[in-house]
Short mmCIF file of C-alpha atoms in Angstrom, two decimals:
data_model
loop_
_atom_site.label_atom_id
_atom_site.label_comp_id
_atom_site.label_asym_id
_atom_site.label_seq_id
_atom_site.Cartn_x
_atom_site.Cartn_y
_atom_site.Cartn_z
CA MET A 59 43.85 55.47 55.66
CA VAL A 60 45.26 53.97 52.67
CA ARG A 61 44.54 55.74 49.08
CA ARG A 62 43.93 54.13 46.67
CA PRO A 63 45.89 53.78 43.07
CA LEU A 64 44.24 55.66 40.57
CA THR A 65 42.56 53.52 38.01
CA PRO A 66 43.99 53.97 34.14
CA GLY A 67 40.74 56.07 33.10
CA GLN A 68 41.89 58.26 35.63
CA ILE A 69 44.84 59.08 35.14
CA ALA A 70 44.06 59.96 31.55
CA ALA A 71 41.87 61.66 32.56
CA GLY A 72 44.25 63.92 34.70
CA GLN A 73 46.42 64.27 32.14
CA ARG A 74 43.06 65.35 29.72
CA LEU A 75 42.90 68.02 32.00
CA GLY A 76 46.26 68.65 32.11
CA ALA A 77 46.09 69.53 28.40
CA ALA A 78 42.82 71.59 28.52
CA LEU A 79 44.16 73.96 31.15
CA ARG A 80 47.47 74.48 29.44
CA LEU A 81 44.99 74.57 26.21
CA ALA A 82 43.96 77.98 28.00
CA ARG A 83 46.79 79.47 29.63
CA GLY A 84 47.80 80.20 25.77
CA GLY A 85 50.92 82.67 26.22
CA ARG A 86 50.70 83.34 29.96
CA SER A 87 53.44 82.23 31.89
CA ILE A 88 52.82 79.42 33.95
CA VAL A 89 54.56 80.93 37.36
CA GLU A 90 52.33 84.06 36.19
CA VAL A 91 49.35 81.46 35.87
CA ALA A 92 50.30 80.01 39.08
CA LEU A 93 51.04 82.90 41.38
CA ALA A 94 47.15 83.53 40.40
CA ALA A 95 45.56 80.78 41.76
CA GLY A 96 47.74 79.99 44.65
CA ILE A 97 49.76 77.34 44.19
CA SER A 98 53.59 76.61 43.34
CA PRO A 99 54.51 76.64 39.71
CA GLU A 100 55.74 73.80 40.22
CA THR A 101 52.14 71.94 40.68
CA LEU A 102 50.89 74.06 37.97
CA ARG A 103 53.55 72.40 35.76
CA LYS A 104 52.54 68.78 37.33
CA ILE A 105 49.48 68.69 36.47
CA GLU A 106 49.99 70.23 33.22
CA VAL A 107 51.82 67.56 31.79
CA GLY A 108 49.83 64.99 33.97
CA ARG A 109 52.86 63.65 36.53
CA LEU A 110 49.57 64.84 39.12
CA PRO A 111 46.66 63.72 37.21
CA ALA A 112 44.27 64.32 40.24
CA PRO A 113 44.20 67.66 41.31
CA ALA A 114 42.97 68.96 44.72
CA PHE A 115 39.81 70.01 43.86
CA GLY A 116 40.09 74.21 45.64
CA THR A 117 42.73 73.83 42.91
CA VAL A 118 41.01 73.53 39.66
CA VAL A 119 38.71 76.02 40.85
CA CYS A 120 41.22 78.38 41.11
CA LEU A 121 42.53 77.67 37.90
CA SER A 122 39.59 78.10 36.39
CA GLU A 123 38.75 80.94 37.79
CA VAL A 124 42.44 82.25 36.92
CA LEU A 125 42.11 80.91 33.89
CA ASP A 126 38.48 81.90 33.23
CA VAL A 127 37.06 78.33 31.88
CA PRO A 128 34.12 77.32 33.66
CA LEU A 129 34.33 74.85 36.01
CA SER A 130 31.74 72.55 33.88
CA ASP A 131 34.12 73.08 30.78
CA LEU A 132 36.95 70.74 33.33
CA ALA A 133 34.54 68.62 33.98
CA GLU A 134 33.39 67.82 30.83
CA VAL A 135 37.10 67.70 29.91
CA TRP A 136 37.53 65.49 32.95
CA LEU A 137 34.60 62.92 32.58
CA ALA A 138 35.26 62.69 28.51
CA ASP A 139 35.89 58.94 27.43
CA MET A 140 35.46 57.96 31.26
CA PRO A 141 32.67 54.92 31.49
CA ALA A 142 28.74 56.04 31.98
CA ARG A 143 28.24 55.25 36.40
CA ALA A 144 25.51 52.58 36.98
CA ALA A 145 22.77 55.07 38.23
CA SER A 146 22.37 53.60 42.30
#
């Protein structure tokens, strides 16, 4: 299976998500948050700086719980500025 490259909109959404997670982390260390979420500190760093713009859903769920940010809030960050999808 060949994975399609991310669109510029998806990359921008990932950057917004990373910025929101970094803001939610506040003064907590990247190591503390990453380990509590079950991911490596390097993975969290890549997400926060936008180098991993499409993290796995489970990763986002775990970060949401650890950072006490509702998953719906993170979804809103991701969807902001995304083109509306036509109803099927």
